[in-house]
Amino acid sequence: MTTTGEEHAAARQGPWWWDRWRSAVLDVSLAFASVVECGAEGWRFAGDAGIPRAAGIVFGLLAGSALLVRRKWPIAVVLVSIAITPAQMGYLMAIVGLYTLAASELPRRIIGSLAGMSLVGQMIVLFVQLRQGDRGGDGLQLGDWFVPFAAVTIAIGLTAPPLLLGLYVGARRRLMESLRERADSLERELQLLAERAEERAEWARGEERTRIAREMHDVVAHRVSLMVVHAAALQAVARKDPEKAVKNAALVGDMGRQALTELREMLGVLRSGDGGRGKGVRAESVPLAAVGAAAAAAASRAVDESDGPCLSELEELIGQSAAAGMVVDLTVEGDVRAYAAEIEQTAYRVVQEALTNVHKHAAGSKTHVRLAHRVSEIAMQVENEPPPEVSVASSARLPSGGNGLVGMKERVVALGGVFVSGPTDAGGFRVSAVIPAA
């Protein structure tokens, strides 16, 4: 885990302006050494200048203590060191102050200006000292070139190393801060991506639940609706026409077995974990995608165990509705041809669900099914006339799940098609869908 700027600021444990106690101890130690140096040099300076020794010592002590605030006010420390350069004191303060100044976040022009002032001041003082020592020597005569050369060399030696080291440390510190900020930013981005991935996963689970519900509705609702209609007809004709009652009872049994088989195939995946051994396997260990795949497979499996329902089975589907007492006719336009499996299955399910809705809400009404094969699309329409007021099938009182039209629209829109449903002017109901052929 990285430390953000807020956490870094909150982690400060040192006194006053120091971040840590270790930094405070270091600065106090350097300030003490500077005070000792400036105090000793102040004693000598007072003797040379002809002022009281105590005044020179106090001046040196006050000047040397300025190093205590080098982290908070580095410019002030460098200015003090430049000011006391003529007194030939504060060399430690000048070195540490230049280092601190170069390592700070101040603009380069300020750092360069103060470093240049310190260099020039030391050069002048050293030149004067060396010139005075040359004149007062014991017979040792130096060339005219040596004094300025020595002054420049010593001044650069006292200025350049701390300045370059401070620049290096400051650049490294800024690089580390940049890397820390980049790591914090990356961590926040990863957290955001994780949250988005969780949201996408939740959305995918919701979509999968919707698909499972749609597949189960398409598989079961039609056959169960026909079973209820046949059961109502069986109840009506049981005493009047025993032969027809027996036929209806056989149809109810066949459709019930088909519905149970498809339900078993859809829900069997919930017990198929661990290599098909459902014993001891929790339901939540089965992915929703597996349930949806099984539901889709069961929904697309026809009675003859082919890969899935297709448009060629519409006549059989309509025959089942006709056997339940519905008057329905089929009209096919255009050249019949094969389509992709998902297109044929969607078209089949739309017609199937529309017929189921007629059984539920308009039992006994005449229904027209139209199928049009066009150049680049396939269109289907299921329209029923107004239901009669009294019919045997109407006594079945089929419940409505409320998801049939929603499921049909979802299937068609998923393939890039158009779905429209609504009542007709004559009092019936019409379901229309157009699906692209490609």
XYZ file of C-alpha atoms in Angstrom:
438
model
C 0.000 0.000 0.000
C 1.216 3.491 -0.794
C 0.870 6.627 1.313
C -1.222 9.433 -0.119
C -0.475 13.114 0.460
C -3.147 13.408 3.148
C -1.900 10.321 4.969
C 1.689 11.555 4.661
C 0.757 14.893 6.221
C -1.188 13.164 8.973
C 1.805 10.906 9.701
C 4.020 13.831 10.817
C 5.283 13.119 14.320
C 8.079 15.673 14.812
C 7.862 18.945 16.744
C 7.093 22.285 15.124
C 8.071 22.240 11.437
C 9.909 18.901 11.484
C 8.253 15.799 10.056
C 10.176 13.411 12.288
C 12.126 13.566 15.530
C 15.185 12.292 13.730
C 15.194 15.382 11.501
C 14.808 17.643 14.524
C 17.738 15.974 16.311
C 19.926 16.320 13.191
C 19.147 20.024 12.766
C 19.729 20.725 16.462
C 23.087 18.949 16.266
C 24.135 20.925 13.184
C 22.976 24.172 14.783
C 24.990 23.366 17.926
C 28.123 22.706 15.857
C 27.533 25.949 13.943
C 27.068 27.877 17.188
C 30.347 26.517 18.546
C 32.146 27.385 15.292
C 30.690 30.887 15.019
C 31.300 31.549 18.716
C 34.977 30.620 18.387
C 35.353 32.645 15.227
C 33.464 35.525 16.853
C 36.108 35.592 19.640
C 38.861 35.939 17.056
C 36.869 38.472 14.975
C 36.257 40.647 18.032
C 39.989 40.736 18.734
C 40.830 41.724 15.176
C 38.059 44.322 14.984
C 38.805 45.846 18.370
C 35.388 45.243 19.893
C 34.574 43.503 23.168
C 35.104 39.775 23.080
C 31.694 39.118 24.637
C 29.989 41.022 21.810
C 31.800 38.899 19.216
C 30.866 35.687 20.985
C 27.191 36.707 21.296
C 27.172 37.727 17.641
C 28.648 34.356 16.648
C 26.179 32.441 18.817
C 23.184 34.273 17.328
C 24.443 33.873 13.774
C 25.240 30.168 14.195
C 21.796 29.392 15.671
C 20.196 30.399 12.353
C 20.970 26.907 11.067
C 18.184 25.630 13.311
C 15.541 26.881 10.830
C 17.229 25.656 7.659
C 14.304 23.389 6.636
C 11.671 26.099 7.109
C 13.558 29.158 5.842
C 16.585 28.054 3.772
C 16.848 31.452 2.071
C 17.265 33.183 5.438
C 20.056 30.774 6.439
C 21.968 31.407 3.201
C 21.541 35.176 3.526
C 22.872 35.072 7.105
C 25.871 33.016 5.967
C 26.575 35.546 3.188
C 26.219 38.443 5.635
C 28.758 37.014 8.097
C 31.236 35.954 5.406
C 33.343 39.170 5.829
C 33.733 38.244 9.506
C 35.344 34.980 8.395
C 32.787 32.800 10.192
C 29.858 30.533 9.338
C 31.562 28.132 6.918
C 29.523 25.171 8.198
C 26.373 27.287 7.945
C 27.209 28.232 4.351
C 27.798 24.627 3.307
C 24.668 23.214 4.994
C 22.565 26.216 3.927
C 23.509 25.850 0.252
C 22.744 22.135 0.383
C 19.334 22.752 1.955
C 18.563 25.542 -0.503
C 19.448 23.412 -3.539
C 17.374 20.456 -2.242
C 14.289 22.618 -1.641
C 11.364 23.283 -3.985
C 12.379 26.887 -4.630
C 12.753 28.128 -8.217
C 16.132 27.532 -9.841
C 16.717 31.237 -10.455
C 16.567 31.955 -6.712
C 18.893 29.049 -5.952
C 21.338 30.188 -8.633
C 21.263 33.810 -7.489
C 21.960 33.013 -3.824
C 24.638 30.455 -4.740
C 26.335 33.048 -6.961
C 26.226 35.649 -4.167
C 27.769 33.181 -1.735
C 30.481 32.241 -4.250
C 31.392 35.853 -4.984
C 31.439 36.767 -1.291
C 33.734 33.891 -0.396
C 36.016 34.652 -3.340
C 36.424 38.257 -2.221
C 37.072 37.368 1.418
C 39.526 34.611 0.489
C 41.311 36.907 -1.957
C 41.755 39.554 0.727
C 42.943 36.990 3.297
C 45.442 35.394 0.906
C 46.725 38.793 -0.223
C 47.276 39.905 3.355
C 49.036 36.638 4.171
C 51.277 36.986 1.100
C 52.359 40.472 2.134
C 53.027 39.556 5.708
C 54.858 36.293 5.017
C 58.340 35.340 6.234
C 60.148 35.702 2.951
C 57.781 33.323 1.028
C 56.821 35.186 -2.123
C 53.909 33.830 -4.231
C 53.247 34.730 -7.827
C 50.594 37.221 -8.784
C 48.521 34.454 -10.310
C 48.430 32.223 -7.255
C 46.263 34.396 -5.004
C 43.283 34.768 -7.360
C 43.632 31.143 -8.428
C 43.587 29.940 -4.841
C 40.667 32.217 -3.939
C 38.588 30.978 -6.871
C 39.468 27.321 -6.255
C 38.667 27.380 -2.544
C 35.436 29.322 -3.099
C 34.284 26.841 -5.731
C 35.296 23.959 -3.449
C 33.140 25.373 -0.650
C 30.167 26.172 -2.902
C 29.905 23.625 -5.720
C 29.823 20.272 -3.785
C 26.938 21.155 -1.407
C 25.083 22.842 -4.263
C 25.366 19.828 -6.609
C 24.573 17.358 -3.826
C 21.480 19.362 -2.881
C 20.308 19.482 -6.478
C 20.729 15.713 -6.757
C 18.902 14.994 -3.501
C 16.100 17.402 -4.418
C 15.667 15.832 -7.855
C 15.637 12.351 -6.330
C 13.090 13.432 -3.731
C 10.840 14.925 -6.372
C 11.167 11.751 -8.425
C 10.142 9.626 -5.450
C 7.183 11.887 -4.764
C 6.166 11.656 -8.407
C 6.423 7.870 -8.284
C 4.405 7.825 -5.072
C 1.699 9.999 -6.609
C 1.695 7.813 -9.700
C 1.359 4.714 -7.524
C -1.501 6.349 -5.607
C -3.190 7.248 -8.883
C -2.717 3.713 -10.173
C -4.130 2.306 -6.954
C -7.183 4.532 -7.241
C -7.631 3.510 -10.880
C -7.363 -0.159 -9.958
C -9.922 0.334 -7.209
C -12.220 2.097 -9.661
C -11.744 -0.692 -12.199
C -12.533 -3.258 -9.514
C -15.725 -1.398 -8.625
C -16.697 -1.185 -12.291
C -15.920 -4.881 -12.759
C -18.154 -5.675 -9.809
C -20.902 -3.530 -11.290
C -20.523 -5.271 -14.652
C -20.618 -8.643 -12.921
C -23.785 -7.663 -11.081
C -25.298 -6.434 -14.335
C -24.316 -9.695 -16.036
C -25.919 -11.697 -13.237
C -29.112 -9.693 -13.632
C -29.081 -10.243 -17.392
C -28.502 -13.952 -16.857
C -31.417 -14.171 -14.427
C -33.612 -12.422 -16.978
C -32.510 -14.833 -19.698
C -33.167 -17.849 -17.484
C -36.652 -16.561 -16.638
C -37.364 -15.918 -20.331
C -36.196 -19.369 -21.396
C -38.194 -21.132 -18.701
C -41.251 -19.092 -19.589
C -40.950 -19.922 -23.287
C -40.406 -23.634 -22.657
C -43.087 -24.251 -20.066
C -45.799 -21.648 -20.558
C -47.016 -22.849 -23.948
C -47.399 -26.528 -23.081
C -48.837 -25.852 -19.650
C -51.354 -23.464 -21.191
C -52.401 -26.147 -23.669
C -52.665 -28.645 -20.827
C -55.005 -26.329 -18.930
C -57.133 -25.758 -22.050
C -57.354 -29.502 -22.763
C -58.182 -30.173 -19.113
C -61.033 -27.676 -19.269
C -62.300 -29.264 -22.484
C -61.964 -32.698 -20.914
C -64.069 -31.572 -17.972
C -66.734 -30.232 -20.345
C -67.045 -33.306 -22.586
C -66.259 -36.075 -20.076
C -69.889 -37.241 -19.875
C -71.169 -36.166 -23.289
C -68.379 -37.550 -25.482
C -66.214 -40.167 -23.694
C -64.155 -40.863 -26.820
C -63.140 -37.216 -27.162
C -62.466 -37.073 -23.439
C -60.058 -39.980 -23.735
C -58.286 -38.249 -26.630
C -57.970 -35.014 -24.655
C -56.676 -36.913 -21.627
C -53.966 -38.508 -23.795
C -52.958 -35.099 -25.125
C -52.745 -33.699 -21.616
C -50.551 -36.588 -20.568
C -48.206 -36.181 -23.544
C -47.845 -32.464 -23.013
C -47.278 -32.924 -19.281
C -44.507 -35.419 -19.922
C -42.891 -33.063 -22.432
C -43.080 -30.160 -19.978
C -41.575 -32.285 -17.196
C -38.762 -33.452 -19.465
C -37.816 -29.914 -20.418
C -38.025 -28.721 -16.823
C -35.755 -31.584 -15.765
C -33.226 -30.634 -18.428
C -33.225 -26.976 -17.398
C -33.003 -27.509 -13.664
C -30.773 -30.561 -13.766
C -27.695 -28.378 -14.102
C -28.264 -27.203 -10.521
C -27.322 -30.716 -9.398
C -24.622 -31.356 -11.962
C -21.707 -29.871 -9.998
C -18.630 -31.951 -9.218
C -18.698 -34.100 -12.316
C -22.408 -34.752 -12.307
C -22.690 -35.707 -8.608
C -25.337 -33.406 -7.217
C -25.126 -34.790 -3.714
C -23.723 -32.261 -1.273
C -23.341 -29.520 -3.871
C -24.739 -26.158 -2.937
C -26.951 -24.393 -5.427
C -24.935 -21.188 -5.243
C -21.831 -23.033 -6.492
C -23.422 -23.423 -9.937
C -22.801 -20.390 -12.168
C -25.822 -18.590 -13.482
C -24.336 -18.820 -16.960
C -24.515 -22.614 -16.777
C -28.148 -22.467 -15.754
C -28.877 -20.049 -18.603
C -27.087 -22.268 -21.096
C -29.035 -25.291 -19.945
C -32.270 -23.351 -20.079
C -31.486 -22.149 -23.586
C -30.588 -25.673 -24.658
C -33.802 -27.074 -23.253
C -35.809 -24.239 -24.738
C -34.336 -24.817 -28.160
C -34.850 -28.595 -28.114
C -37.934 -29.776 -29.990
C -39.922 -32.946 -29.487
C -38.017 -34.838 -32.151
C -34.664 -34.134 -30.309
C -33.341 -31.899 -33.111
C -30.977 -29.003 -32.393
C -33.817 -26.540 -31.800
C -37.240 -25.421 -32.949
C -37.333 -24.158 -36.499
C -39.864 -22.583 -38.819
C -40.678 -25.924 -40.438
C -42.312 -26.959 -37.148
C -44.825 -24.124 -37.176
C -47.478 -26.381 -38.670
C -47.068 -28.828 -35.792
C -47.258 -25.941 -33.323
C -50.420 -24.645 -34.926
C -51.802 -28.175 -34.967
C -51.403 -28.396 -31.195
C -53.374 -25.176 -30.771
C -56.036 -26.421 -33.184
C -56.321 -29.626 -31.178
C -57.000 -27.468 -28.118
C -59.992 -25.927 -29.860
C -58.461 -22.834 -31.424
C -59.395 -21.895 -34.982
C -56.075 -20.863 -36.491
C -54.801 -20.572 -40.053
C -51.250 -20.190 -41.348
C -50.231 -18.062 -44.357
C -46.704 -18.178 -45.757
C -45.457 -15.597 -48.256
C -42.232 -15.554 -50.237
C -39.714 -18.254 -50.985
C -39.145 -20.529 -48.033
C -35.459 -20.785 -47.139
C -33.252 -21.656 -44.203
C -32.014 -19.054 -41.700
C -29.553 -19.046 -38.859
C -30.591 -21.233 -35.930
C -31.098 -18.309 -33.538
C -33.254 -16.472 -36.085
C -35.516 -19.476 -36.665
C -35.738 -20.190 -32.943
C -36.668 -16.568 -32.183
C -39.323 -16.529 -34.904
C -40.711 -19.834 -33.617
C -40.806 -18.550 -30.020
C -42.592 -15.354 -31.042
C -45.371 -17.327 -32.753
C -45.484 -19.808 -29.873
C -45.814 -17.128 -27.215
C -48.407 -15.215 -29.263
C -50.545 -18.372 -29.541
C -50.119 -18.940 -25.802
C -51.417 -15.435 -25.125
C -54.443 -16.138 -27.317
C -55.168 -19.239 -25.231
C -54.882 -17.178 -22.061
C -56.733 -14.005 -22.980
C -58.887 -14.747 -26.056
C -59.783 -18.420 -25.879
C -62.061 -19.512 -28.715
C -61.219 -16.608 -31.019
C -60.057 -17.171 -34.574
C -56.353 -16.510 -35.071
C -54.353 -15.689 -38.200
C -50.645 -16.462 -38.394
C -48.717 -14.843 -41.273
C -45.106 -15.541 -42.148
C -43.306 -13.515 -44.840
C -39.904 -14.426 -46.275
C -38.354 -11.257 -47.677
C -35.014 -10.471 -49.286
C -33.140 -9.374 -46.182
C -35.556 -10.120 -43.369
C -38.277 -12.366 -42.084
C -41.544 -10.997 -40.764
C -44.228 -12.689 -38.696
C -47.619 -11.581 -37.436
C -50.122 -13.275 -35.138
C -53.532 -11.590 -34.966
C -56.636 -12.851 -33.227
C -60.208 -11.699 -33.632
C -62.339 -10.624 -30.668
C -63.083 -13.650 -28.437
C -66.613 -15.008 -28.174
C -68.523 -14.180 -25.059
C -69.031 -17.787 -23.974
C -66.740 -20.710 -24.854
C -65.588 -23.910 -23.313
C -61.964 -22.830 -23.357
C -62.692 -19.550 -21.638
C -63.594 -21.429 -18.472
C -59.971 -22.495 -18.071
C -59.099 -19.141 -16.467
C -55.415 -19.261 -17.392
C -53.211 -17.008 -15.253
C -51.030 -14.377 -16.843
C -47.396 -14.147 -15.960
C -46.984 -10.712 -17.475
C -43.642 -11.568 -19.086
C -44.643 -12.966 -22.473
C -44.572 -9.743 -24.485
C -41.454 -8.552 -22.664
C -39.624 -11.796 -23.471
C -40.634 -11.670 -27.134
C -39.450 -8.093 -27.479
C -36.123 -8.877 -25.791
C -35.496 -11.781 -28.165
C -36.298 -9.774 -31.290
C -34.396 -6.643 -30.264
C -31.343 -8.737 -29.374
C -31.150 -9.785 -33.041
C -31.539 -6.212 -34.288
C -35.210 -6.595 -35.167
C -38.395 -4.652 -34.498
C -41.268 -5.813 -32.295
C -44.733 -4.233 -32.096
C -47.787 -5.443 -30.199
C -51.145 -3.958 -29.338
C -54.920 -4.199 -29.720
C -56.600 -3.906 -33.107
C -59.497 -1.664 -34.077
C -61.771 -4.703 -34.312
C -61.208 -5.603 -30.687
C -58.581 -8.272 -31.134
C -54.843 -8.267 -30.546
C -51.890 -8.240 -32.932
C -48.240 -9.226 -32.439
C -45.791 -8.294 -35.203
C -42.040 -8.822 -35.479
C -39.421 -8.264 -38.158
C -35.993 -9.924 -37.838
C -33.013 -9.278 -40.142
C -32.065 -12.362 -42.121
C -28.324 -11.868 -41.603
